[in-house]
Amino acid sequence: MAVKGGDVKFTLSGDSTKLNKSLRDASKNLGKMHTAGQGAANSLSKELKTAAKGAAVGVAAVGGAMLAAAKGAFALASASSAYLDEMSLGAALAGVSVQEFGALSGALEAAGGKVDQLAPAMGAMTAKMLAAKNGSAEAADTFSKLGVEIVDADGNLRDASSVLEQVTSGLGEMESATERTATAQVIFGGDAAKVALALAGATGSIEEYRAASDEMFTEENLAASAKFDSSMARLQFHIKSATVQIGSKLTPVITDMMDAASRAAPKIIEV
């Protein structure tokens, strides 16, 4: 198609049919671009929504993990404090330091003995030491046979932990199992003798457990345990107090409801 403009002639390539086709193709392409753009926008929106949901799940997961960690930490602190309390009580009953009691209990448990029998066994041995000091020939002869001195240079009873180590060492050196058992029964009596017999084969490990016990039962750890116990007792008291306060306010209401139900029951039966 030709167009004249003064002395200048412009020529447009192609005819009107091709031009119309080009315009239609361009229109289609623009439409495709719009559709593609809309699709990309929708896709981006979906991705953002998915990311938001993922973030929410992530936050929930982190929150759940933190809660689980808090529960685990509380359980660990409770178990630690309970064990320290158990060892401290046992040491008090046995009349020795908690470090010594911890070492003996570790060696005893490793040898297959029962830790809850340790304090009674040491108490029985201390009583037998006192009997020997006060003139019991049987008790004195039994300790002497094991090569154990029960009093120090000043005539006072020696530390129970040191005496127990010497007694169990002496029992371990006896060749006759029958004599070993009979000797343990004289000093400890009953089930307590099982403690001495178990430790008789584990005297070498007591020193190993003593080193670990010294690191475990430090003044800092014992103080932390005592503080935890105090805080726990205070928390439990306040929880009980809150329970009583709330329950007391609800009690009259519940009482009225029960009384009303009691009054209504005969009428229901009559119907």
XYZ file of C-alpha atoms in Angstrom:
271
model
C 0.000 0.000 0.000
C 1.366 3.438 -1.021
C 0.699 6.789 0.532
C 1.668 10.081 -1.127
C 2.676 13.134 0.803
C 3.659 16.028 -1.437
C 6.588 14.946 -3.603
C 7.476 12.182 -1.166
C 6.028 8.748 -1.423
C 5.939 6.403 1.584
C 5.526 2.688 1.013
C 4.113 0.461 3.774
C 5.271 -3.049 3.433
C 2.542 -5.563 3.106
C -1.104 -5.049 2.407
C -3.979 -4.266 4.715
C -4.715 -7.932 5.276
C -1.243 -8.570 6.611
C -1.455 -5.458 8.747
C -4.701 -6.579 10.283
C -3.201 -10.009 10.952
C -0.163 -8.420 12.596
C -2.404 -6.319 14.794
C -4.430 -9.370 15.774
C -1.246 -11.325 16.529
C 0.067 -8.450 18.603
C -3.217 -8.311 20.462
C -3.044 -12.025 21.148
C 0.528 -11.734 22.348
C -0.449 -8.920 24.675
C -3.279 -11.082 25.968
C -0.878 -13.967 26.549
C 1.486 -11.637 28.358
C -1.369 -10.437 30.539
C -2.420 -14.026 31.258
C 1.147 -15.036 32.001
C 1.553 -12.028 34.261
C -1.673 -12.843 36.071
C -0.571 -16.444 36.444
C 2.785 -15.366 37.837
C 1.005 -13.064 40.266
C -1.313 -15.875 41.369
C 1.627 -18.244 41.679
C 3.537 -15.701 43.772
C 0.483 -15.225 45.971
C 0.237 -18.986 46.494
C 3.939 -19.176 47.278
C 3.588 -16.381 49.830
C 0.604 -18.083 51.431
C 2.511 -21.362 51.551
C 5.521 -19.577 53.021
C 3.280 -17.922 55.616
C 1.772 -21.270 56.542
C 5.240 -22.783 56.694
C 6.407 -19.953 58.926
C 3.411 -20.492 61.222
C 4.170 -24.219 61.377
C 7.823 -23.387 62.023
C 6.934 -21.040 64.853
C 4.617 -23.680 66.322
C 7.363 -26.286 65.987
C 9.883 -24.010 67.669
C 7.368 -23.274 70.414
C 6.720 -26.992 70.864
C 10.443 -27.687 70.941
C 10.973 -24.966 73.537
C 8.147 -26.388 75.673
C 9.581 -29.887 75.370
C 13.024 -28.555 76.282
C 11.564 -26.756 79.306
C 9.819 -29.928 80.451
C 13.025 -31.895 79.953
C 15.048 -29.325 81.882
C 12.543 -29.379 84.752
C 12.575 -33.181 84.831
C 16.377 -33.193 84.849
C 16.549 -30.616 87.647
C 13.961 -32.572 89.651
C 15.831 -35.857 89.201
C 19.132 -34.237 90.148
C 17.696 -32.645 93.280
C 15.906 -35.860 94.283
C 19.140 -37.866 93.992
C 21.132 -35.339 95.998
C 18.396 -35.351 98.649
C 18.459 -39.154 98.785
C 22.221 -39.256 99.193
C 22.193 -36.479 101.799
C 19.565 -38.289 103.874
C 21.424 -41.574 103.591
C 24.655 -39.904 104.668
C 22.933 -38.367 107.680
C 21.531 -41.746 108.727
C 24.885 -43.445 108.200
C 26.797 -40.740 110.055
C 29.234 -39.976 107.244
C 29.713 -37.177 104.727
C 27.545 -37.169 101.628
C 30.701 -37.481 99.511
C 31.688 -40.685 101.316
C 28.175 -42.059 101.207
C 27.970 -41.315 97.490
C 31.222 -43.156 96.824
C 30.144 -46.187 98.864
C 26.713 -46.282 97.259
C 28.244 -46.125 93.767
C 30.611 -49.002 94.499
C 27.835 -50.982 96.168
C 25.437 -50.579 93.255
C 28.161 -51.533 90.782
C 28.770 -54.689 92.832
C 25.102 -55.638 92.654
C 24.107 -54.481 96.125
C 21.095 -52.413 97.135
C 21.806 -48.790 97.979
C 18.796 -48.521 100.298
C 20.476 -51.076 102.578
C 23.705 -49.089 102.906
C 22.619 -46.659 105.627
C 21.056 -49.410 107.821
C 24.177 -51.523 107.346
C 26.458 -48.695 108.445
C 24.158 -47.978 111.366
C 24.346 -51.626 112.450
C 28.139 -51.624 112.125
C 28.417 -48.404 114.165
C 26.273 -49.971 116.890
C 28.576 -53.011 116.899
C 31.601 -50.695 117.097
C 30.072 -49.025 120.134
C 29.324 -52.421 121.674
C 32.952 -53.461 121.184
C 34.151 -50.230 122.754
C 31.846 -50.774 125.718
C 33.182 -54.271 126.392
C 31.426 -56.743 124.094
C 33.990 -59.515 123.651
C 32.279 -60.987 120.579
C 32.180 -57.654 118.776
C 35.753 -56.763 119.757
C 37.093 -60.165 118.680
C 35.298 -59.961 115.329
C 36.802 -56.582 114.457
C 40.197 -57.738 115.712
C 40.053 -60.827 113.522
C 39.619 -58.554 110.498
C 42.522 -56.367 111.618
C 40.250 -53.363 112.152
C 40.809 -50.750 114.866
C 37.492 -49.211 115.907
C 38.872 -46.329 117.994
C 41.457 -43.643 117.272
C 44.436 -42.587 119.404
C 42.142 -40.548 121.635
C 39.815 -43.459 122.281
C 37.012 -42.118 120.105
C 35.159 -44.222 117.548
C 36.737 -43.947 114.127
C 34.921 -42.678 111.047
C 32.342 -45.270 109.964
C 33.292 -45.003 106.301
C 36.950 -45.839 106.959
C 35.992 -48.733 109.234
C 33.572 -50.098 106.618
C 36.304 -50.083 103.984
C 38.648 -52.010 106.281
C 35.913 -54.457 107.280
C 34.935 -55.212 103.686
C 38.592 -55.509 102.711
C 39.141 -57.981 105.535
C 36.072 -59.956 104.508
C 37.345 -60.111 100.944
C 40.624 -61.638 102.086
C 38.911 -64.541 103.871
C 39.285 -67.770 101.940
C 36.251 -69.470 103.454
C 32.939 -68.173 102.139
C 31.192 -69.661 105.174
C 33.458 -67.824 107.608
C 33.092 -64.637 105.577
C 29.308 -64.797 105.782
C 29.323 -65.665 109.490
C 31.644 -62.753 110.269
C 29.511 -60.334 108.278
C 26.444 -61.527 110.163
C 28.104 -60.831 113.526
C 28.972 -57.245 112.578
C 25.969 -56.305 110.462
C 23.255 -58.893 110.984
C 20.357 -59.798 108.672
C 20.109 -58.262 105.221
C 22.666 -55.610 106.175
C 25.335 -58.296 105.922
C 24.647 -58.465 102.176
C 26.028 -54.941 101.839
C 29.360 -55.937 103.382
C 29.546 -59.105 101.316
C 28.863 -57.181 98.106
C 31.463 -54.532 98.939
C 33.962 -57.227 99.915
C 34.525 -57.864 96.243
C 34.569 -54.218 95.255
C 36.884 -52.511 97.711
C 39.236 -51.470 94.922
C 36.510 -49.511 93.149
C 35.550 -47.385 96.173
C 38.446 -44.999 95.541
C 37.369 -44.611 91.925
C 33.833 -43.700 92.991
C 35.176 -41.395 95.678
C 36.811 -39.188 93.046
C 33.567 -38.980 91.059
C 31.567 -38.420 94.232
C 33.728 -35.468 95.249
C 32.974 -33.814 91.903
C 29.269 -34.592 92.152
C 28.501 -33.613 95.735
C 30.098 -30.182 95.771
C 28.899 -27.450 98.087
C 27.586 -25.582 95.053
C 25.505 -28.545 93.835
C 24.150 -29.275 97.294
C 23.221 -25.609 97.766
C 21.487 -25.549 94.364
C 19.528 -28.653 95.316
C 18.445 -27.123 98.612
C 17.344 -23.945 96.837
C 15.392 -25.976 94.271
C 13.637 -27.903 97.049
C 12.734 -24.664 98.806
C 11.348 -23.101 95.618
C 9.397 -26.245 94.790
C 7.879 -26.399 98.272
C 6.935 -22.727 98.065
C 5.337 -23.218 94.617
C 3.361 -26.253 95.776
C 2.144 -24.326 98.826
C 0.896 -21.415 96.701
C -0.802 -23.793 94.268
C -2.612 -25.403 97.203
C -3.485 -21.952 98.530
C -4.953 -20.926 95.161
C -6.897 -24.186 95.015
C -8.380 -23.553 98.454
C -9.237 -19.914 97.659
C -10.970 -20.751 94.374
C -12.575 -23.888 95.751
C -13.928 -22.029 98.770
C -15.692 -19.513 96.527
C -17.212 -22.296 94.448
C -18.226 -24.444 97.415
C -21.414 -22.478 98.334
C -22.589 -22.522 94.709
C -21.996 -26.249 94.349
C -23.651 -26.830 97.731
C -26.771 -24.929 96.617
C -26.874 -26.954 93.413
C -26.632 -30.220 95.321
C -29.346 -29.117 97.762
C -31.606 -28.096 94.881
C -31.043 -31.458 93.226
C -31.864 -33.219 96.502
C -35.122 -31.283 96.824
C -36.061 -32.007 93.225
C -35.295 -35.729 93.385
C -38.540 -36.765 95.221
C -40.625 -34.817 92.725
C -38.933 -36.521 89.841
C -39.698 -39.893 91.430
C -43.348 -38.954 91.863
C -43.662 -38.075 88.192
